[in-house]
Structures are given as structure tokens and as C-alpha cells.
PDB file of C-alpha atoms in Angstrom:
ATOM      1  CA  UNK A   1    -162.102 -16.810-270.380  1.00 81.00           C
ATOM      2  CA  UNK A   2    -164.761 -14.145-270.271  1.00 88.00           C
ATOM      3  CA  UNK A   3    -167.209 -14.412-273.159  1.00 93.00           C
ATOM      4  CA  UNK A   4    -169.621 -11.686-274.152  1.00 97.00           C
ATOM      5  CA  UNK A   5    -172.556 -12.451-276.404  1.00 97.00           C
ATOM      6  CA  UNK A   6    -174.840  -9.922-278.008  1.00 98.00           C
ATOM      7  CA  UNK A   7    -178.083 -10.528-279.789  1.00 97.00           C
ATOM      8  CA  UNK A   8    -179.309  -9.847-282.242  1.00 97.00           C
ATOM      9  CA  UNK A   9    -176.240  -9.187-284.386  1.00 97.00           C
ATOM     10  CA  UNK A  10    -178.309  -7.476-287.042  1.00 97.00           C
ATOM     11  CA  UNK A  11    -181.423  -5.456-286.479  1.00 95.00           C
ATOM     12  CA  UNK A  12    -183.547  -3.617-288.980  1.00 96.00           C
ATOM     13  CA  UNK A  13    -186.340  -1.640-287.442  1.00 93.00           C
ATOM     14  CA  UNK A  14    -188.829   0.961-288.497  1.00 96.00           C
ATOM     15  CA  UNK A  15    -188.774   4.472-287.222  1.00 97.00           C
ATOM     16  CA  UNK A  16    -190.977   4.914-284.203  1.00 97.00           C
ATOM     17  CA  UNK A  17    -190.674   1.311-283.030  1.00 97.00           C
ATOM     18  CA  UNK A  18    -189.146   0.001-279.812  1.00 97.00           C
ATOM     19  CA  UNK A  19    -186.585  -2.743-279.486  1.00 96.00           C
ATOM     20  CA  UNK A  20    -184.081  -4.257-277.061  1.00 97.00           C
ATOM     21  CA  UNK A  21    -180.536  -5.456-277.604  1.00 98.00           C
ATOM     22  CA  UNK A  22    -179.281  -8.092-275.188  1.00 98.00           C
ATOM     23  CA  UNK A  23    -175.788  -8.627-273.829  1.00 98.00           C
ATOM     24  CA  UNK A  24    -174.937 -11.777-271.888  1.00 97.00           C
ATOM     25  CA  UNK A  25    -171.585 -12.478-270.342  1.00 96.00           C
ATOM     26  CA  UNK A  26    -170.079 -15.640-268.940  1.00 94.00           C
ATOM     27  CA  UNK A  27    -168.289 -14.654-265.742  1.00 87.00           C
ATOM     28  CA  UNK A  28    -169.156 -12.467-262.789  1.00 83.00           C
ATOM     29  CA  UNK A  29    -168.509  -8.795-263.346  1.00 81.00           C
ATOM     30  CA  UNK A  30    -170.111  -5.575-262.243  1.00 76.00           C
ATOM     31  CA  UNK A  31    -168.623  -3.303-264.842  1.00 90.00           C
ATOM     32  CA  UNK A  32    -170.344  -3.142-268.191  1.00 94.00           C
ATOM     33  CA  UNK A  33    -170.131  -0.564-270.934  1.00 96.00           C
ATOM     34  CA  UNK A  34    -172.096   0.273-274.044  1.00 98.00           C
ATOM     35  CA  UNK A  35    -170.514   1.913-277.077  1.00 98.00           C
ATOM     36  CA  UNK A  36    -171.724   3.186-280.396  1.00 98.00           C
ATOM     37  CA  UNK A  37    -169.672   3.001-283.570  1.00 98.00           C
ATOM     38  CA  UNK A  38    -170.505   4.730-286.840  1.00 97.00           C
ATOM     39  CA  UNK A  39    -168.963   3.374-290.056  1.00 94.00           C
ATOM     40  CA  UNK A  40    -165.280   4.185-290.287  1.00 91.00           C
ATOM     41  CA  UNK A  41    -165.294   5.851-286.887  1.00 94.00           C
ATOM     42  CA  UNK A  42    -164.081   5.074-283.390  1.00 94.00           C
ATOM     43  CA  UNK A  43    -166.083   4.011-280.348  1.00 97.00           C
ATOM     44  CA  UNK A  44    -168.312   6.526-278.630  1.00 96.00           C
ATOM     45  CA  UNK A  45    -169.150   5.816-275.002  1.00 95.00           C
ATOM     46  CA  UNK A  46    -172.885   5.592-274.327  1.00 97.00           C
ATOM     47  CA  UNK A  47    -173.281   4.116-270.855  1.00 96.00           C
ATOM     48  CA  UNK A  48    -171.127   3.013-267.942  1.00 94.00           C
ATOM     49  CA  UNK A  49    -172.913   0.535-265.657  1.00 94.00           C
ATOM     50  CA  UNK A  50    -171.047  -0.245-262.456  1.00 89.00           C
ATOM     51  CA  UNK A  51    -173.446  -2.020-260.139  1.00 86.00           C
ATOM     52  CA  UNK A  52    -176.259  -4.520-260.076  1.00 87.00           C
ATOM     53  CA  UNK A  53    -179.544  -2.887-260.937  1.00 88.00           C
ATOM     54  CA  UNK A  54    -177.924   0.129-262.556  1.00 91.00           C
ATOM     55  CA  UNK A  55    -180.161   1.860-265.066  1.00 95.00           C
ATOM     56  CA  UNK A  56    -179.119   4.798-267.208  1.00 96.00           C
ATOM     57  CA  UNK A  57    -180.985   6.720-269.861  1.00 97.00           C
ATOM     58  CA  UNK A  58    -179.910   9.133-272.526  1.00 97.00           C
ATOM     59  CA  UNK A  59    -182.444  10.314-275.047  1.00 97.00           C
ATOM     60  CA  UNK A  60    -184.088   7.340-276.719  1.00 97.00           C
ATOM     61  CA  UNK A  61    -181.628   4.842-275.254  1.00 98.00           C
ATOM     62  CA  UNK A  62    -181.814   3.156-271.874  1.00 98.00           C
ATOM     63  CA  UNK A  63    -179.359   0.605-270.512  1.00 98.00           C
ATOM     64  CA  UNK A  64    -179.655  -1.673-267.511  1.00 97.00           C
ATOM     65  CA  UNK A  65    -177.470  -4.213-265.759  1.00 95.00           C
ATOM     66  CA  UNK A  66    -178.393  -7.384-263.873  1.00 94.00           C
ATOM     67  CA  UNK A  67    -175.154  -8.823-262.538  1.00 92.00           C
ATOM     68  CA  UNK A  68    -176.846 -11.886-261.065  1.00 92.00           C
ATOM     69  CA  UNK A  69    -178.251 -12.858-264.442  1.00 94.00           C
ATOM     70  CA  UNK A  70    -175.055 -11.630-266.148  1.00 94.00           C
ATOM     71  CA  UNK A  71    -177.242  -9.653-268.496  1.00 96.00           C
ATOM     72  CA  UNK A  72    -177.397  -6.108-269.755  1.00 97.00           C
ATOM     73  CA  UNK A  73    -180.008  -4.644-272.046  1.00 98.00           C
ATOM     74  CA  UNK A  74    -180.002  -1.626-274.317  1.00 98.00           C
ATOM     75  CA  UNK A  75    -183.532  -0.510-274.985  1.00 98.00           C
ATOM     76  CA  UNK A  76    -184.368   1.729-277.915  1.00 97.00           C
ATOM     77  CA  UNK A  77    -187.537   3.778-277.706  1.00 97.00           C
ATOM     78  CA  UNK A  78    -189.240   5.264-280.760  1.00 96.00           C
ATOM     79  CA  UNK A  79    -186.261   4.713-283.025  1.00 96.00           C
ATOM     80  CA  UNK A  80    -185.090   7.415-285.410  1.00 97.00           C
ATOM     81  CA  UNK A  81    -182.744   7.129-288.388  1.00 96.00           C
ATOM     82  CA  UNK A  82    -179.912   8.847-286.504  1.00 96.00           C
ATOM     83  CA  UNK A  83    -179.662   5.825-284.232  1.00 97.00           C
ATOM     84  CA  UNK A  84    -178.453   3.668-287.123  1.00 97.00           C
ATOM     85  CA  UNK A  85    -174.996   2.440-286.065  1.00 98.00           C
ATOM     86  CA  UNK A  86    -173.265  -0.566-284.541  1.00 98.00           C
ATOM     87  CA  UNK A  87    -173.656  -0.985-280.798  1.00 98.00           C
ATOM     88  CA  UNK A  88    -171.164  -2.868-278.674  1.00 98.00           C
ATOM     89  CA  UNK A  89    -171.337  -4.016-275.105  1.00 98.00           C
ATOM     90  CA  UNK A  90    -168.100  -4.682-273.241  1.00 96.00           C
ATOM     91  CA  UNK A  91    -167.316  -6.203-269.870  1.00 95.00           C
ATOM     92  CA  UNK A  92    -164.293  -5.610-267.680  1.00 90.00           C
ATOM     93  CA  UNK A  93    -163.248  -8.015-264.898  1.00 80.00           C
ATOM     94  CA  UNK A  94    -159.845  -6.655-264.144  1.00 83.00           C
ATOM     95  CA  UNK A  95    -158.292  -5.442-260.922  1.00 83.00           C
ATOM     96  CA  UNK A  96    -155.610  -2.932-260.144  1.00 82.00           C
ATOM     97  CA  UNK A  97    -153.205  -5.825-259.610  1.00 84.00           C
ATOM     98  CA  UNK A  98    -153.986  -7.900-262.689  1.00 85.00           C
ATOM     99  CA  UNK A  99    -154.756  -4.948-264.928  1.00 86.00           C
ATOM    100  CA  UNK A 100    -157.853  -4.137-266.884  1.00 87.00           C
ATOM    101  CA  UNK A 101    -159.189  -5.237-270.251  1.00 91.00           C
ATOM    102  CA  UNK A 102    -162.457  -4.823-272.055  1.00 94.00           C
ATOM    103  CA  UNK A 103    -164.043  -7.933-273.534  1.00 95.00           C
ATOM    104  CA  UNK A 104    -166.356  -6.936-276.339  1.00 97.00           C
ATOM    105  CA  UNK A 105    -169.394  -8.535-277.845  1.00 97.00           C
ATOM    106  CA  UNK A 106    -169.548  -8.900-281.624  1.00 97.00           C
ATOM    107  CA  UNK A 107    -171.740  -5.838-281.922  1.00 98.00           C
ATOM    108  CA  UNK A 108    -175.299  -5.256-283.067  1.00 98.00           C
ATOM    109  CA  UNK A 109    -175.640  -3.549-286.411  1.00 98.00           C
ATOM    110  CA  UNK A 110    -178.774  -1.430-286.236  1.00 97.00           C
ATOM    111  CA  UNK A 111    -180.533   0.029-289.247  1.00 97.00           C
ATOM    112  CA  UNK A 112    -183.520   2.262-288.719  1.00 97.00           C
ATOM    113  CA  UNK A 113    -185.691   2.660-291.782  1.00 95.00           C
ATOM    114  CA  UNK A 114    -188.554   5.055-292.560  1.00 90.00           C
TER     115      UNK A 114
ATOM    116  CA  UNK B   1    -160.766  18.960-272.087  1.00 61.00           C
ATOM    117  CA  UNK B   2    -158.678  17.241-274.755  1.00 75.00           C
ATOM    118  CA  UNK B   3    -159.625  13.694-275.629  1.00 92.00           C
ATOM    119  CA  UNK B   4    -157.464  10.734-276.509  1.00 97.00           C
ATOM    120  CA  UNK B   5    -155.144  11.517-279.410  1.00 97.00           C
ATOM    121  CA  UNK B   6    -153.891   8.820-281.713  1.00 98.00           C
ATOM    122  CA  UNK B   7    -151.363   9.320-284.475  1.00 97.00           C
ATOM    123  CA  UNK B   8    -151.149   8.721-287.302  1.00 97.00           C
ATOM    124  CA  UNK B   9    -154.735   8.326-288.475  1.00 97.00           C
ATOM    125  CA  UNK B  10    -153.840   6.224-291.494  1.00 97.00           C
ATOM    126  CA  UNK B  11    -150.868   4.099-292.430  1.00 97.00           C
ATOM    127  CA  UNK B  12    -149.977   1.936-295.379  1.00 98.00           C
ATOM    128  CA  UNK B  13    -147.101  -0.463-294.866  1.00 98.00           C
ATOM    129  CA  UNK B  14    -145.546  -3.341-296.765  1.00 98.00           C
ATOM    130  CA  UNK B  15    -145.359  -6.885-295.454  1.00 98.00           C
ATOM    131  CA  UNK B  16    -142.262  -7.413-293.357  1.00 98.00           C
ATOM    132  CA  UNK B  17    -141.978  -3.804-292.275  1.00 98.00           C
ATOM    133  CA  UNK B  18    -142.571  -2.578-288.773  1.00 98.00           C
ATOM    134  CA  UNK B  19    -144.839   0.184-287.526  1.00 98.00           C
ATOM    135  CA  UNK B  20    -145.173   2.341-284.432  1.00 98.00           C
ATOM    136  CA  UNK B  21    -148.462   3.874-283.348  1.00 98.00           C
ATOM    137  CA  UNK B  22    -148.820   6.595-280.740  1.00 98.00           C
ATOM    138  CA  UNK B  23    -151.488   7.399-278.166  1.00 98.00           C
ATOM    139  CA  UNK B  24    -151.762  10.379-275.839  1.00 97.00           C
ATOM    140  CA  UNK B  25    -154.352   9.792-273.102  1.00 96.00           C
ATOM    141  CA  UNK B  26    -156.616  12.292-271.457  1.00 94.00           C
ATOM    142  CA  UNK B  27    -154.693  14.426-269.002  1.00 92.00           C
ATOM    143  CA  UNK B  28    -154.632  12.732-265.616  1.00 88.00           C
ATOM    144  CA  UNK B  29    -155.429   9.273-266.958  1.00 90.00           C
ATOM    145  CA  UNK B  30    -152.672   6.832-266.166  1.00 90.00           C
ATOM    146  CA  UNK B  31    -154.133   3.686-267.686  1.00 93.00           C
ATOM    147  CA  UNK B  32    -153.845   3.201-271.430  1.00 97.00           C
ATOM    148  CA  UNK B  33    -155.072   0.147-273.276  1.00 97.00           C
ATOM    149  CA  UNK B  34    -154.904  -0.910-276.914  1.00 98.00           C
ATOM    150  CA  UNK B  35    -157.390  -2.835-279.040  1.00 98.00           C
ATOM    151  CA  UNK B  36    -157.399  -4.251-282.543  1.00 98.00           C
ATOM    152  CA  UNK B  37    -160.576  -4.219-284.591  1.00 98.00           C
ATOM    153  CA  UNK B  38    -160.990  -6.376-287.689  1.00 97.00           C
ATOM    154  CA  UNK B  39    -164.138  -7.458-289.530  1.00 94.00           C
ATOM    155  CA  UNK B  40    -163.415 -11.101-288.816  1.00 92.00           C
ATOM    156  CA  UNK B  41    -162.279 -11.057-285.201  1.00 95.00           C
ATOM    157  CA  UNK B  42    -164.061  -7.986-283.933  1.00 96.00           C
ATOM    158  CA  UNK B  43    -162.555  -5.959-281.110  1.00 97.00           C
ATOM    159  CA  UNK B  44    -159.694  -7.669-279.339  1.00 97.00           C
ATOM    160  CA  UNK B  45    -157.617  -6.535-276.387  1.00 97.00           C
ATOM    161  CA  UNK B  46    -153.889  -6.129-277.017  1.00 97.00           C
ATOM    162  CA  UNK B  47    -152.405  -4.763-273.792  1.00 95.00           C
ATOM    163  CA  UNK B  48    -152.865  -2.327-270.932  1.00 96.00           C
ATOM    164  CA  UNK B  49    -150.305  -0.047-269.343  1.00 96.00           C
ATOM    165  CA  UNK B  50    -150.362   1.802-266.041  1.00 94.00           C
ATOM    166  CA  UNK B  51    -147.560   3.971-264.746  1.00 93.00           C
ATOM    167  CA  UNK B  52    -145.151   2.700-267.406  1.00 95.00           C
ATOM    168  CA  UNK B  53    -145.843  -0.954-266.534  1.00 95.00           C
ATOM    169  CA  UNK B  54    -147.677  -3.473-268.659  1.00 95.00           C
ATOM    170  CA  UNK B  55    -150.327  -4.851-266.361  1.00 94.00           C
ATOM    171  CA  UNK B  56    -152.269  -7.016-268.750  1.00 93.00           C
ATOM    172  CA  UNK B  57    -151.723  -8.573-272.135  1.00 94.00           C
ATOM    173  CA  UNK B  58    -154.034 -10.149-274.656  1.00 94.00           C
ATOM    174  CA  UNK B  59    -153.476 -13.199-276.788  1.00 94.00           C
ATOM    175  CA  UNK B  60    -151.324 -11.737-279.548  1.00 97.00           C
ATOM    176  CA  UNK B  61    -147.936 -12.860-280.854  1.00 97.00           C
ATOM    177  CA  UNK B  62    -144.745 -11.280-279.624  1.00 96.00           C
ATOM    178  CA  UNK B  63    -144.560  -9.155-282.769  1.00 98.00           C
ATOM    179  CA  UNK B  64    -146.984  -6.879-280.992  1.00 98.00           C
ATOM    180  CA  UNK B  65    -145.384  -4.844-278.249  1.00 97.00           C
ATOM    181  CA  UNK B  66    -145.930  -1.606-276.462  1.00 97.00           C
ATOM    182  CA  UNK B  67    -144.660   0.772-273.891  1.00 97.00           C
ATOM    183  CA  UNK B  68    -145.750   3.714-271.817  1.00 97.00           C
ATOM    184  CA  UNK B  69    -143.764   6.792-270.974  1.00 97.00           C
ATOM    185  CA  UNK B  70    -143.634   8.793-267.767  1.00 95.00           C
ATOM    186  CA  UNK B  71    -146.144  11.293-269.167  1.00 94.00           C
ATOM    187  CA  UNK B  72    -148.589   8.388-269.756  1.00 95.00           C
ATOM    188  CA  UNK B  73    -148.258   8.558-273.523  1.00 97.00           C
ATOM    189  CA  UNK B  74    -148.116   5.119-275.023  1.00 98.00           C
ATOM    190  CA  UNK B  75    -146.787   3.548-278.179  1.00 98.00           C
ATOM    191  CA  UNK B  76    -147.433   0.196-279.711  1.00 98.00           C
ATOM    192  CA  UNK B  77    -145.149  -1.480-282.195  1.00 98.00           C
ATOM    193  CA  UNK B  78    -145.836  -4.241-284.666  1.00 98.00           C
ATOM    194  CA  UNK B  79    -142.815  -5.864-286.244  1.00 96.00           C
ATOM    195  CA  UNK B  80    -142.621  -8.038-289.333  1.00 97.00           C
ATOM    196  CA  UNK B  81    -146.023  -6.960-290.545  1.00 98.00           C
ATOM    197  CA  UNK B  82    -148.386  -9.517-292.036  1.00 98.00           C
ATOM    198  CA  UNK B  83    -151.430  -8.932-294.232  1.00 98.00           C
ATOM    199  CA  UNK B  84    -153.617 -10.033-291.332  1.00 97.00           C
ATOM    200  CA  UNK B  85    -152.374  -7.128-289.220  1.00 98.00           C
ATOM    201  CA  UNK B  86    -154.458  -4.764-291.330  1.00 98.00           C
ATOM    202  CA  UNK B  87    -156.941  -3.363-288.859  1.00 98.00           C
ATOM    203  CA  UNK B  88    -158.191  -0.369-286.954  1.00 98.00           C
ATOM    204  CA  UNK B  89    -156.066   0.048-283.838  1.00 98.00           C
ATOM    205  CA  UNK B  90    -157.797   1.807-280.994  1.00 98.00           C
ATOM    206  CA  UNK B  91    -156.307   3.268-277.872  1.00 98.00           C
ATOM    207  CA  UNK B  92    -158.322   3.976-274.748  1.00 97.00           C
ATOM    208  CA  UNK B  93    -157.509   5.863-271.600  1.00 95.00           C
ATOM    209  CA  UNK B  94    -159.389   5.240-268.403  1.00 91.00           C
ATOM    210  CA  UNK B  95    -159.864   6.083-264.778  1.00 82.00           C
ATOM    211  CA  UNK B  96    -161.264   3.580-262.269  1.00 70.00           C
ATOM    212  CA  UNK B  97    -165.063   3.573-262.314  1.00 71.00           C
ATOM    213  CA  UNK B  98    -165.237   6.184-265.061  1.00 78.00           C
ATOM    214  CA  UNK B  99    -165.015   3.936-268.043  1.00 87.00           C
ATOM    215  CA  UNK B 100    -162.887   4.057-271.101  1.00 93.00           C
ATOM    216  CA  UNK B 101    -162.518   6.870-273.631  1.00 95.00           C
ATOM    217  CA  UNK B 102    -161.314   5.856-277.043  1.00 97.00           C
ATOM    218  CA  UNK B 103    -159.206   7.761-279.508  1.00 97.00           C
ATOM    219  CA  UNK B 104    -160.065   8.129-283.195  1.00 96.00           C
ATOM    220  CA  UNK B 105    -157.934   5.133-284.044  1.00 97.00           C
ATOM    221  CA  UNK B 106    -155.163   4.357-286.512  1.00 98.00           C
ATOM    222  CA  UNK B 107    -156.188   2.498-289.615  1.00 97.00           C
ATOM    223  CA  UNK B 108    -153.302   0.292-290.713  1.00 98.00           C
ATOM    224  CA  UNK B 109    -153.241  -1.295-294.129  1.00 98.00           C
ATOM    225  CA  UNK B 110    -150.569  -3.860-294.894  1.00 98.00           C
ATOM    226  CA  UNK B 111    -149.953  -4.547-298.590  1.00 98.00           C
TER     227      UNK B 111
END
């Protein structure tokens, strides 16, 4: 069974500060995804990481993937209040024969305060 | 480009009833998967369909079922509803190597 662990689960940070959210997974995979969820809303895709060493950046967020360490990070630079949300990482090990399924972490609830 | 459309957005049902949720994927996407989100269990995979065939299934009781039509639209059905089935049900459509796009979800409340 593929297990996905995120930490921290709760994060309160001041505006302007930097922080990193970690996502570890238990079984080899080279497909990892980051999503954002606002309260009462659906999942918004942030990053799709499909190979070892992949790094993607969008605004104040940067995600990376190390498949050998089974680790992805989501780095937040100079946080602003608009980044307050819950962030999920998800891993997919499927194939076209066995089908696909996302295994999600528990999510990191981020609150950015003045 | 239209996104993933889920209907209805909200549902209130009584224990013992059954419910059908609908999902229309992004045009051209043939894979549709369903997920349940609850505060206690988080996001859990229900099943995945491709070209009208269920390719993968999560660890849910047989009361949860689904199907996919030739136009890739998918439905999921929950029979004999229980209070614990109250959740946000999310549908995602995907293409290989392009990730998953989620619909707005159906919030089901069982009373």
C-alpha cells in the first residue's frame, strides 16, 4: 500500500517569511502532484512533477521532486495572506493496465498572518 | 476550454436512500476517477474508469458503484446511504502525464 505523509499538518507563518512543506511517500513513483484547496472548494492543481529532479515554480511557490529519496517539497517564499489554504500532495503509481489512482497526504493547513 | 462538470453541487438524502452523482470530464479526456473527502479520512480513491471500463477500485463497500458512458461521462451511485457517507465527492479527469483536473465536487449530506 502506498502511503503519503505530509508535514507539518498545520502551519502558521508570518507574512514575508519562507517555509517548506514536506511530502514523503512509501513506494517508488515518479508522478507527484500538488494541489491547493480553499475552504468549501475543490482541488486546484498547482504542480505536476513527473521525473526525478523536477523543479517547478509559480509565483511564490516552488515544488521539487526527488524520487530516490521519495520526497517532494513545496517551498513558500515571502508568504502573503492569499496563500492561506490547505495544500495536498498526491502520488500516483498506476499503469495503463492496472489503472490510475491518486494517493493523497493528509494536507497541510497553512495560515499566513500579518 | 470547459473544465470538469459535476452535478449536482449539493444533495441532502435520508439514510437508506440511494444517490447518483454525475461527472462530465474535459473534452478528450477518457480517464475519470472519483474521490471521497471527509474530515476524518481525508481524500480517498473510489474508482477509475477508462473507455467505459473500471480499471481500478479503492477500498470501499459494494454500495459504492460507478460507470462510464461512451462519451466519457461518468456516474457514481451510492445505495443504502449511511450517515458516514456524508462527504464531498470529487471527480477528476486526466490525460497521461498531464495530471488530474478536478470538478467542483458534490457535497452530499445524509440525515
